[in-house]
Tab-separated table of C-alpha atoms and ligand atoms in Angstrom:
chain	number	residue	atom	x	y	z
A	1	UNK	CA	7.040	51.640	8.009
A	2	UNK	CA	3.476	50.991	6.947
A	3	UNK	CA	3.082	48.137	4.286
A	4	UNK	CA	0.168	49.387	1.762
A	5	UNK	CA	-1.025	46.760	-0.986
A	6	UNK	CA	-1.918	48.616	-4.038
A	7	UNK	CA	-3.570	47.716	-7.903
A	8	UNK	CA	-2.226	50.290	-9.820
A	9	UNK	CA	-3.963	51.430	-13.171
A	10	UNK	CA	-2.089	48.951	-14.956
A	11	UNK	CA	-4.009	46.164	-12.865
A	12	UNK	CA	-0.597	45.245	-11.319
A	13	UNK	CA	-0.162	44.498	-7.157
A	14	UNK	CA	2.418	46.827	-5.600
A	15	UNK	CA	3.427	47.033	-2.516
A	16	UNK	CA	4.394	50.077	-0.997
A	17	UNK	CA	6.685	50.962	2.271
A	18	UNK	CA	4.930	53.673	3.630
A	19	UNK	CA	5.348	56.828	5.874
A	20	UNK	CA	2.642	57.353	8.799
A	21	UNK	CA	1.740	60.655	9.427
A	22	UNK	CA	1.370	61.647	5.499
A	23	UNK	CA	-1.639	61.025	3.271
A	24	UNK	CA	-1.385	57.720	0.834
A	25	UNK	CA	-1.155	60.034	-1.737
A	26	UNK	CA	2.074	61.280	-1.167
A	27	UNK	CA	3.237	57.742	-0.542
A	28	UNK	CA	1.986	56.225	-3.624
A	29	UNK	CA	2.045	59.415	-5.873
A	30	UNK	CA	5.504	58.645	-7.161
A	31	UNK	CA	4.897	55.310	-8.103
A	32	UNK	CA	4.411	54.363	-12.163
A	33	UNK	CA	1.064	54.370	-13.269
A	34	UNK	CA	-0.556	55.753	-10.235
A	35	UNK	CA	-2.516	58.674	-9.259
A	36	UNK	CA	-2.094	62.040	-10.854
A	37	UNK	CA	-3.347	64.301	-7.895
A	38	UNK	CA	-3.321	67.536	-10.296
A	39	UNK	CA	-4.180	69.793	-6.988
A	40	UNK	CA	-1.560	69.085	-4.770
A	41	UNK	CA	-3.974	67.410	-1.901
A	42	UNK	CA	-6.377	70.460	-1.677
A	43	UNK	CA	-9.501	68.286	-1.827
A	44	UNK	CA	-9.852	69.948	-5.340
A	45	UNK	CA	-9.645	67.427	-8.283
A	46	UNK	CA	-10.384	64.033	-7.660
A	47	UNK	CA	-7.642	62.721	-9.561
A	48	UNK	CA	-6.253	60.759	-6.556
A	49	UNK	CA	-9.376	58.686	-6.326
A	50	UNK	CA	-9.461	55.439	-4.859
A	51	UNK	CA	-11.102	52.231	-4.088
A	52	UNK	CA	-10.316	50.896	-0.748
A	53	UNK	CA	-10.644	46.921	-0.561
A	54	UNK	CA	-14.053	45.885	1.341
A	55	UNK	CA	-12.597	44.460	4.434
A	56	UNK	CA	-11.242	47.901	5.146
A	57	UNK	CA	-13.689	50.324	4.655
A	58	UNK	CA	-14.940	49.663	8.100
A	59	UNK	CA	-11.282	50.499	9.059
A	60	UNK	CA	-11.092	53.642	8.251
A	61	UNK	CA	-12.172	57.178	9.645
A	62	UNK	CA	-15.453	58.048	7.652
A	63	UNK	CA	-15.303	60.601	4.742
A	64	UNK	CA	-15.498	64.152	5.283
A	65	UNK	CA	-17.940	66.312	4.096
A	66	UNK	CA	-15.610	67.976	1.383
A	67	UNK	CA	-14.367	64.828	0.204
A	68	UNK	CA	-17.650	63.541	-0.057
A	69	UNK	CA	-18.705	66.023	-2.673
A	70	UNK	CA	-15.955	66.085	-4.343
A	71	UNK	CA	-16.049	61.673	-5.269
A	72	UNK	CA	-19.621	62.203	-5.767
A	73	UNK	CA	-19.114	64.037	-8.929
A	74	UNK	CA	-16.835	61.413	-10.063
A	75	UNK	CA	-18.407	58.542	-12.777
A	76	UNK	CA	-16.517	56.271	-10.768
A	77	UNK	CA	-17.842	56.908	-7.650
A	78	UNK	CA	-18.533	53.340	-5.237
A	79	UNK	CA	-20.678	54.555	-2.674
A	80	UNK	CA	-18.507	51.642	-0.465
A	81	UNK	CA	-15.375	51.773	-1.252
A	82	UNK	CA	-13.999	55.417	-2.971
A	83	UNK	CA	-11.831	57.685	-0.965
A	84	UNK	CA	-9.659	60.716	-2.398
A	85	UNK	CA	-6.465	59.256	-1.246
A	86	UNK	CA	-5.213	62.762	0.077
A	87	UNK	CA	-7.383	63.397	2.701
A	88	UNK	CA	-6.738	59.497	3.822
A	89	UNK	CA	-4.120	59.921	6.395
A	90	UNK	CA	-1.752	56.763	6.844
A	91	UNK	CA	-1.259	55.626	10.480
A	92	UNK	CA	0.336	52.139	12.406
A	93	UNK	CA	-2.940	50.891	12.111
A	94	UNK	CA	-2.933	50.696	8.669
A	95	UNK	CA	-0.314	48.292	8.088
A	96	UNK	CA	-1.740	45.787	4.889
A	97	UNK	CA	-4.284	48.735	4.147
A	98	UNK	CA	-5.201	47.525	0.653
A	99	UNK	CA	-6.884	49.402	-2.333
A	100	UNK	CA	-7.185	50.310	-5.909
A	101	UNK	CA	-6.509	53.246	-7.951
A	102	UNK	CA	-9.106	53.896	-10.043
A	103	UNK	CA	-9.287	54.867	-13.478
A	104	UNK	CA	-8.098	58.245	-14.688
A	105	UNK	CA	-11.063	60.273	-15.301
B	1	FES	S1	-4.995	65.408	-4.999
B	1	FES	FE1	-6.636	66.609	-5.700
B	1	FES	S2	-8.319	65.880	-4.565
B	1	FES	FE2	-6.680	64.647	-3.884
């Protein structure tokens, strides 16, 4: 297991066991006052939007192009630190990944 560190919308720390080879959407999606992810993880609504903490933005594999465009329409777009948290696949090194869900939109 993968131990994720997570403010949910209610400003509250959770942490979550995780499962590598799925997206952190699927392993937070279930969890109170979390993300709504209306399309399923087809890069298509932005409700799973994210805000990864600073120290592991670096960390991560950059967006793609398609995610990208999609955050960028968002009014709470961080150039930094959003991510649509279905196209962020969870790995081993991810262990303590750390980040925020942002507010529903
Ligand atoms: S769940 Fe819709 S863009 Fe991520």
């Amino acid at each position: 297991m993968v131990k994720l560190v997570i403010q949910d919308r209610l400003a509250r720390t959770v942490e979550v066991d995780a499962r590598p080879g799925v997206s952190a959407m699927e392993n937070i999606r279930d969890l109170d006052a979390s993300v709504d992810a209306i399309c399923g993880g087809m890069c298509a609504c932005a409700t799973c939007h994210i805000w990864v903490a600073p120290e592991w933005v670096e960390r991560l594999p950059p967006r793609s192009y398609e995610e990208e465009l999609m955050l960028q329409d968002s009014p709470n777009f961080d150039p930094q630190r959003s991510r649509l948290s279905c196209q962020l696949l969870i790995s081993d090194e991810c262990d303590g990944l750390s980040f925020t869900i942002a507010p529903d939109e």
